[in-house]
PDB file of C-alpha atoms in Angstrom:
ATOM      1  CA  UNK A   1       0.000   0.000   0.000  1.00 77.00           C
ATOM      2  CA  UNK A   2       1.383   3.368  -0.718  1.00 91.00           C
ATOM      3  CA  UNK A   3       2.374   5.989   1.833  1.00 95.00           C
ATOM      4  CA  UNK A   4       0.282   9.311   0.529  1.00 97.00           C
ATOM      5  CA  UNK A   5      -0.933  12.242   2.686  1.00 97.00           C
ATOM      6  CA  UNK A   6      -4.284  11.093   4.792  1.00 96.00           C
ATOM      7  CA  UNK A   7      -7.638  12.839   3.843  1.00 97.00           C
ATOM      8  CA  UNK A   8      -8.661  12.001   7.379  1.00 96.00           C
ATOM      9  CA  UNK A   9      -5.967  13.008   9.527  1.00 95.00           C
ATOM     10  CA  UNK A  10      -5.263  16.650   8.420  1.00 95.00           C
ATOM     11  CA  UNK A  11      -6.417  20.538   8.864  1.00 94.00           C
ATOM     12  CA  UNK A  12      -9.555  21.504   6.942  1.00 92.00           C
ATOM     13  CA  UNK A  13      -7.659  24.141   5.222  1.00 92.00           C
ATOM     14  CA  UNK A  14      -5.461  21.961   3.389  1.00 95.00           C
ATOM     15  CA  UNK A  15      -6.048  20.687   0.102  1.00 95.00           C
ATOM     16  CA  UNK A  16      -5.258  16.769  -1.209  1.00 97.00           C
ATOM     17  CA  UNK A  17      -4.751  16.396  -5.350  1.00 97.00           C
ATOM     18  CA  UNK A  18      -2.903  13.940  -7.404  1.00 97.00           C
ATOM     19  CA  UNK A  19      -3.895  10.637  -5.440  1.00 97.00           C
ATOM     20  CA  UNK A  20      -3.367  12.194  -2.005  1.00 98.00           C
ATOM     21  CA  UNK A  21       0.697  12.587  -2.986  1.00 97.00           C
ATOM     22  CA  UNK A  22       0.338  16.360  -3.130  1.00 97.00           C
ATOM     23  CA  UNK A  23      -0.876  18.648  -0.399  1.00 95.00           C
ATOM     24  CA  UNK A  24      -1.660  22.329  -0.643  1.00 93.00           C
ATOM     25  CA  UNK A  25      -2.978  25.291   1.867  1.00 91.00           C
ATOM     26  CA  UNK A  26      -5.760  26.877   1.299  1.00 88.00           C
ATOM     27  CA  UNK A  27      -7.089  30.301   1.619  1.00 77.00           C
ATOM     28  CA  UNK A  28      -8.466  30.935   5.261  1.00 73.00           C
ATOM     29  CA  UNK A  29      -5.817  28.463   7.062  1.00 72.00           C
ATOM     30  CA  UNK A  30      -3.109  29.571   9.519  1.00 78.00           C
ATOM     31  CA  UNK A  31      -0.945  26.834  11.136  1.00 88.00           C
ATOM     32  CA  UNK A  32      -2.483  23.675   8.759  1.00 92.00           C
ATOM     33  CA  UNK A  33      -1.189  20.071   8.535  1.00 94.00           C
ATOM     34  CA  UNK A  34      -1.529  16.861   7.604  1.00 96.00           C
ATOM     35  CA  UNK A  35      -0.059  13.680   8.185  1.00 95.00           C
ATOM     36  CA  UNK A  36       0.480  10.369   5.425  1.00 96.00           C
ATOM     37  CA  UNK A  37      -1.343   7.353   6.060  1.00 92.00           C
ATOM     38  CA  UNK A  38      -0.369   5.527   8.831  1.00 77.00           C
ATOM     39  CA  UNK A  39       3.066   3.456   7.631  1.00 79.00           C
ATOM     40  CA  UNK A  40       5.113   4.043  10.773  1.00 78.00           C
ATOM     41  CA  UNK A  41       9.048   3.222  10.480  1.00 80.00           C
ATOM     42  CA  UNK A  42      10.999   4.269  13.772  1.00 76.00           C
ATOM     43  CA  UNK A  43      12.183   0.657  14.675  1.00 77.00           C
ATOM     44  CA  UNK A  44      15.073  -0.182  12.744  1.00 87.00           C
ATOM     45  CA  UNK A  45      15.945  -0.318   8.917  1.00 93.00           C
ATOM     46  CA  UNK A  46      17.617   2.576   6.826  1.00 96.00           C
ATOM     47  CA  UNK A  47      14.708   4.480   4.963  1.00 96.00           C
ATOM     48  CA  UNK A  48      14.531   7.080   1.673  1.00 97.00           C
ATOM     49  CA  UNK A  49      11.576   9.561   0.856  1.00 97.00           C
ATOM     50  CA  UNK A  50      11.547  12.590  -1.028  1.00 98.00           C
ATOM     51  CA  UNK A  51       9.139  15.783  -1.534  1.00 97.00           C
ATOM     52  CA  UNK A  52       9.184  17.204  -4.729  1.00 96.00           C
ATOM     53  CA  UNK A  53       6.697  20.163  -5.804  1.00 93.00           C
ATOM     54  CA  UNK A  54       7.672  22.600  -3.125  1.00 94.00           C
ATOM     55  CA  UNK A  55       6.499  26.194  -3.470  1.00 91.00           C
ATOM     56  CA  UNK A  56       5.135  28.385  -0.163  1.00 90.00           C
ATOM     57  CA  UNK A  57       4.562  31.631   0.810  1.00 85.00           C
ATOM     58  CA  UNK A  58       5.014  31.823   4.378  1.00 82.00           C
ATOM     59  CA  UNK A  59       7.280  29.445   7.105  1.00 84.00           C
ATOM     60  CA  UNK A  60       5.976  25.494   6.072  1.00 90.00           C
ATOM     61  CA  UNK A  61       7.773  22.140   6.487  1.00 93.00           C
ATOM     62  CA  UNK A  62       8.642  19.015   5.440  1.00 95.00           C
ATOM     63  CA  UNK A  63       9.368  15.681   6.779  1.00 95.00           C
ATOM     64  CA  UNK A  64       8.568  13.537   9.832  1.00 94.00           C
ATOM     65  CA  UNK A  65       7.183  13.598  13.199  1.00 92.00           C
ATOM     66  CA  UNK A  66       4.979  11.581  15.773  1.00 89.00           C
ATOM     67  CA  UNK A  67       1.660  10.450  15.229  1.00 86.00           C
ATOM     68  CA  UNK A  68       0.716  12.111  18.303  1.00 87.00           C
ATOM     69  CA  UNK A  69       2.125  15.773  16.912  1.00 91.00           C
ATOM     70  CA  UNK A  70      -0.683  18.275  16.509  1.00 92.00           C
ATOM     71  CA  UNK A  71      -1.893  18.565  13.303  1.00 93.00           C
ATOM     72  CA  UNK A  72      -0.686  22.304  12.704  1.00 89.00           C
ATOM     73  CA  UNK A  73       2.821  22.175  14.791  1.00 90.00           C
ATOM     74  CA  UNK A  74       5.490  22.655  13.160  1.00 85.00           C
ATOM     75  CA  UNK A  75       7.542  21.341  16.145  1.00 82.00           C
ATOM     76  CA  UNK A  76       9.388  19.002  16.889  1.00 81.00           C
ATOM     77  CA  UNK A  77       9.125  17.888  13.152  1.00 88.00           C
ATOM     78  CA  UNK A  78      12.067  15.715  11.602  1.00 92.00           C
ATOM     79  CA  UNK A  79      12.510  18.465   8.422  1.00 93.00           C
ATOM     80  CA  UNK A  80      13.039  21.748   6.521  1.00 94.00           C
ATOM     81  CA  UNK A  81      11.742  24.858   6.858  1.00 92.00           C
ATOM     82  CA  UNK A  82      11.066  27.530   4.204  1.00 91.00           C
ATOM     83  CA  UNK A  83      14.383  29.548   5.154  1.00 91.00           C
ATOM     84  CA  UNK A  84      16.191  25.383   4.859  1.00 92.00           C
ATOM     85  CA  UNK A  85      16.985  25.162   8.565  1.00 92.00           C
ATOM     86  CA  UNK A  86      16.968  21.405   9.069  1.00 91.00           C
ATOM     87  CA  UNK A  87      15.440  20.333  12.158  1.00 88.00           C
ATOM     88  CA  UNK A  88      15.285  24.256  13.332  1.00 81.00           C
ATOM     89  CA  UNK A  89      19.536  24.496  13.937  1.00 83.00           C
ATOM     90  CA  UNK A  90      21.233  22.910  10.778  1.00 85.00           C
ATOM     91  CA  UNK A  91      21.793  24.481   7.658  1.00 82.00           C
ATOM     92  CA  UNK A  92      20.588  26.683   6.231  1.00 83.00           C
ATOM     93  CA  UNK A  93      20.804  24.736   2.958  1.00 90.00           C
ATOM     94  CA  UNK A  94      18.453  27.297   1.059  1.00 91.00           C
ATOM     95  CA  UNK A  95      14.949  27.807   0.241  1.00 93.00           C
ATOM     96  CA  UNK A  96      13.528  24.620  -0.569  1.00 95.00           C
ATOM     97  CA  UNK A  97      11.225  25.991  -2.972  1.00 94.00           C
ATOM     98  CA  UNK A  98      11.243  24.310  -6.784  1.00 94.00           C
ATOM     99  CA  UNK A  99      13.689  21.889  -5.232  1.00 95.00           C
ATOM    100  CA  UNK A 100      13.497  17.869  -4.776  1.00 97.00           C
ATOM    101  CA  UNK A 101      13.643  17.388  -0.945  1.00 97.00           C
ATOM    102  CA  UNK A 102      15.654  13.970  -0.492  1.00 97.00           C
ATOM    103  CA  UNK A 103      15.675  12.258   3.108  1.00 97.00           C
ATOM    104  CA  UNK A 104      17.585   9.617   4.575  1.00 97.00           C
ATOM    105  CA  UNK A 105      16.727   7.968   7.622  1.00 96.00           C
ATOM    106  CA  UNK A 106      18.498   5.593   9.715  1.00 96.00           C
ATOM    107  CA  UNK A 107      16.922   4.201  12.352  1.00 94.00           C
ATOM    108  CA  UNK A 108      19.383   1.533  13.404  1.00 94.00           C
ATOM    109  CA  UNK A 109      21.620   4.196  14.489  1.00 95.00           C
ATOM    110  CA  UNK A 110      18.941   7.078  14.788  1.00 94.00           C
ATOM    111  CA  UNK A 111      20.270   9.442  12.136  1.00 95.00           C
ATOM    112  CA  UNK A 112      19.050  11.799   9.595  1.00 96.00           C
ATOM    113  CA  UNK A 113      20.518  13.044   6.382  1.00 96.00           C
ATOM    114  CA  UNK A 114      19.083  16.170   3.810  1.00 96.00           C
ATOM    115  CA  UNK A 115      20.112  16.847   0.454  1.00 96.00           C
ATOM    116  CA  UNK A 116      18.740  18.929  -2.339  1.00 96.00           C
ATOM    117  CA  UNK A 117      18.098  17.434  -5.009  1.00 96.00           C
ATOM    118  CA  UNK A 118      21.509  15.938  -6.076  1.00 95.00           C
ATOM    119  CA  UNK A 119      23.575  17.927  -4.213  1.00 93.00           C
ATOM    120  CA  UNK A 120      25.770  17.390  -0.928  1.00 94.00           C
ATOM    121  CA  UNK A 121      24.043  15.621   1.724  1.00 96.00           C
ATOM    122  CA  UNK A 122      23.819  17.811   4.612  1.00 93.00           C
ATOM    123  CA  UNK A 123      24.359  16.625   8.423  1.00 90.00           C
ATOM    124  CA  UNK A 124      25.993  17.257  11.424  1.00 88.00           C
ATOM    125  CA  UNK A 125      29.632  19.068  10.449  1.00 84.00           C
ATOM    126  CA  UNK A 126      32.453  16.637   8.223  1.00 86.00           C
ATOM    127  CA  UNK A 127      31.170  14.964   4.817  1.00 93.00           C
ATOM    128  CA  UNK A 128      28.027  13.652   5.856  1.00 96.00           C
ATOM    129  CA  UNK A 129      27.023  10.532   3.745  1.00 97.00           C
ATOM    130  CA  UNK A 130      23.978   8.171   4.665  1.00 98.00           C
ATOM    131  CA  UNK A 131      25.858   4.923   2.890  1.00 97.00           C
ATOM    132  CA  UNK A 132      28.571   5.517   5.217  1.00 96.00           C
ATOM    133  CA  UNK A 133      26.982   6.876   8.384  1.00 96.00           C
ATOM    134  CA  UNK A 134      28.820   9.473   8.391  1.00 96.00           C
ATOM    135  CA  UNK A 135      27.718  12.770  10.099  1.00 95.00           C
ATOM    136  CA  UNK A 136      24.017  11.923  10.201  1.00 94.00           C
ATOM    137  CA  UNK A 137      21.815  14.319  12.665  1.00 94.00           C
ATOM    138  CA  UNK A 138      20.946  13.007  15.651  1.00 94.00           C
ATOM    139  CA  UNK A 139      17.473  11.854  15.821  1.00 93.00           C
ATOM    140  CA  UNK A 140      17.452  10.010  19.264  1.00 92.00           C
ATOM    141  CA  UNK A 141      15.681  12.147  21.314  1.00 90.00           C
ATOM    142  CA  UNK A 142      12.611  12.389  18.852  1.00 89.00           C
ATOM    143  CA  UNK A 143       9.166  10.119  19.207  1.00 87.00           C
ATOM    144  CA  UNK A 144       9.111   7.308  17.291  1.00 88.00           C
ATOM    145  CA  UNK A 145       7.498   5.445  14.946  1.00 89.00           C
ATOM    146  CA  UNK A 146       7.555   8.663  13.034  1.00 93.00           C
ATOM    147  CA  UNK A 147       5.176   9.220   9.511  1.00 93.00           C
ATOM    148  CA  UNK A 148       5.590  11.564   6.894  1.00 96.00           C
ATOM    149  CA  UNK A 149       4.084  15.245   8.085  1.00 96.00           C
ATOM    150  CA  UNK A 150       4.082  18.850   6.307  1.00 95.00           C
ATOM    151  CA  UNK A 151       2.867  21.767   8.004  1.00 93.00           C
ATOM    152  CA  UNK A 152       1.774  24.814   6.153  1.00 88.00           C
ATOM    153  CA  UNK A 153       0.723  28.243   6.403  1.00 82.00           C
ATOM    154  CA  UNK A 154      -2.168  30.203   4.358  1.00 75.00           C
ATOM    155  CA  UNK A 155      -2.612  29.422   1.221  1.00 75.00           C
ATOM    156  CA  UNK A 156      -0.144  28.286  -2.307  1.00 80.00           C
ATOM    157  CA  UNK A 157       2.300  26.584   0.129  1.00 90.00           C
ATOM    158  CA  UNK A 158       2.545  22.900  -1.445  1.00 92.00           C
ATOM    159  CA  UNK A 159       4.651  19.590  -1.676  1.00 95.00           C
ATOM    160  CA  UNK A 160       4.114  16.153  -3.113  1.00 97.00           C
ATOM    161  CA  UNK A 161       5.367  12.851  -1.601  1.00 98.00           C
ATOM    162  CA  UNK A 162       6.600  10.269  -2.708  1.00 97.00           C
ATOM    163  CA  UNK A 163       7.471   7.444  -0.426  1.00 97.00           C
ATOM    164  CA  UNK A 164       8.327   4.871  -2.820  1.00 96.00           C
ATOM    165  CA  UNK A 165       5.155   4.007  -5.445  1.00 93.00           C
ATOM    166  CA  UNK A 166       6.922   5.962  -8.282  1.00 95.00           C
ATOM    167  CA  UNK A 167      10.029   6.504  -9.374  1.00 96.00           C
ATOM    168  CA  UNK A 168      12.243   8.699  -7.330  1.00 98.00           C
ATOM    169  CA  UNK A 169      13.834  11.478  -8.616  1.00 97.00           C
ATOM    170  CA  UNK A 170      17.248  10.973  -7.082  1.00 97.00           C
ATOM    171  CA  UNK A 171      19.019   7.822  -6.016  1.00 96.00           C
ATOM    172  CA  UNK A 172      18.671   6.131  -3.072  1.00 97.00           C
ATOM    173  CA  UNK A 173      21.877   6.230  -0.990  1.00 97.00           C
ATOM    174  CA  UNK A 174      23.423   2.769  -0.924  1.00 97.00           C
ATOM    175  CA  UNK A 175      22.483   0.624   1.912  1.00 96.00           C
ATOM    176  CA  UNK A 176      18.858   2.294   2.413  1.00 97.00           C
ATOM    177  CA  UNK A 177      15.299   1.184   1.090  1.00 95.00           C
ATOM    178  CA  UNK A 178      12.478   2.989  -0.221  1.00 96.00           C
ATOM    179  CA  UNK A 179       9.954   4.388   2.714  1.00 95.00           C
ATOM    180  CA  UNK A 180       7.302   2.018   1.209  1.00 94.00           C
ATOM    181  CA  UNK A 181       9.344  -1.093   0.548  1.00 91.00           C
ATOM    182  CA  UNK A 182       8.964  -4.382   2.322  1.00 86.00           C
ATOM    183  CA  UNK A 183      11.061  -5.138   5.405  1.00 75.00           C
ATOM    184  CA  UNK A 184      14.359  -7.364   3.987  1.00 67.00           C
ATOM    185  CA  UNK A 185      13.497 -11.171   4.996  1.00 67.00           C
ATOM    186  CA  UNK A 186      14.743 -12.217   8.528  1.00 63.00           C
ATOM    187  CA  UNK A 187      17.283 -14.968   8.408  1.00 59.00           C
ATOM    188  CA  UNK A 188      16.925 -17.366  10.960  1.00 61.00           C
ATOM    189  CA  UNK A 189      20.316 -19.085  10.313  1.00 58.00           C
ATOM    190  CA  UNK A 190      20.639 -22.536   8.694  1.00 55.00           C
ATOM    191  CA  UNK A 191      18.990 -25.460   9.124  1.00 55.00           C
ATOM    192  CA  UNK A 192      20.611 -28.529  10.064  1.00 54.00           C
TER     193      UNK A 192
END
């Protein structure tokens, strides 16, 4: 089943188009969000998403957060804002406007990586690559299972997700699995 944004878990002043991938504000809204159907990941496993479609007009974000965040919070939310402060401290990588938003999440080791569209991953300080582990934010002290969450302000502010059910627009860092992808099989060792 594929991860899009939920038509019954977000703000009446946001807007759902294009199967539920894309979300947009609408005019009479103030602090608006909406969360993706519930596919949790949190556990373990390295995951990719990406937002593509991004254009706003006042502060928004993109990413992640609890299911128990209030729709409309903007924090604590695993993501950019408008100015492309990661998490609220790191960056700022830019105005993520017209750009594809590419995350990397590894929950085995509870880090986060950012990149713009093909660009240089961006993390904590060094040469931060997912496939490596290297310099990944640290995500410990958020809630998990965590979900795919954008919140918006007043109307035009937009972005599409895309959690796996189409092709990406950038490549998955080595090592890491769609958000939407089946667990890899357990091995139970051989059998004698």
């Amino acid at each position: 089943m594929a991860t899009v944004w939920n038509p019954a878990d977000k703000t009446a002043h946001v807007s759902l188009s294009n199967t539920n991938h894309t979300a947009t504000a609408v005019t009479g809204g103030g602090n608006d969000g909406v969360r993706a159907t519930p596919t949790y990941h949190g556990a373990s496993g390295k995951r990719y998403l990406e937002y593509t479609g991004i254009t706003h007009a006042y502060s928004s974000r993109w990413g992640l957060a609890d299911a128990g965040l209030a729709l409309g919070d903007s924090s604590p939310v695993l993501g950019v804002d408008t100015a492309g402060y990661i998490n609220g401290g790191y960056g700022p990588i830019g105005d993520p406007a017209g750009h594809t938003v590419c995350f990397a999440l590894d929950f085995d080791n509870k880090r986060m990586w950012v990149r713009y569209d093909a660009g240089s991953w961006v993390g904590n300080g060094g040469t931060p690559d997912p496939a490596t582990n290297t310099s990944g934010i640290d995500i410990s002290a958020n809630a998990f299972p965590v979900i795919p969450y954008m919140y918006v302000q007043y109307s035009t502010d937009t972005g599409t997700l895309n959690c796996g059910d189409s092709a990406f627009v950038q490549a998955i860092p080595s090592g890491f699995l769609a958000w939407d992808a089946p667990p890899p099989p357990v091995s139970y060792g051989q059998v004698i």
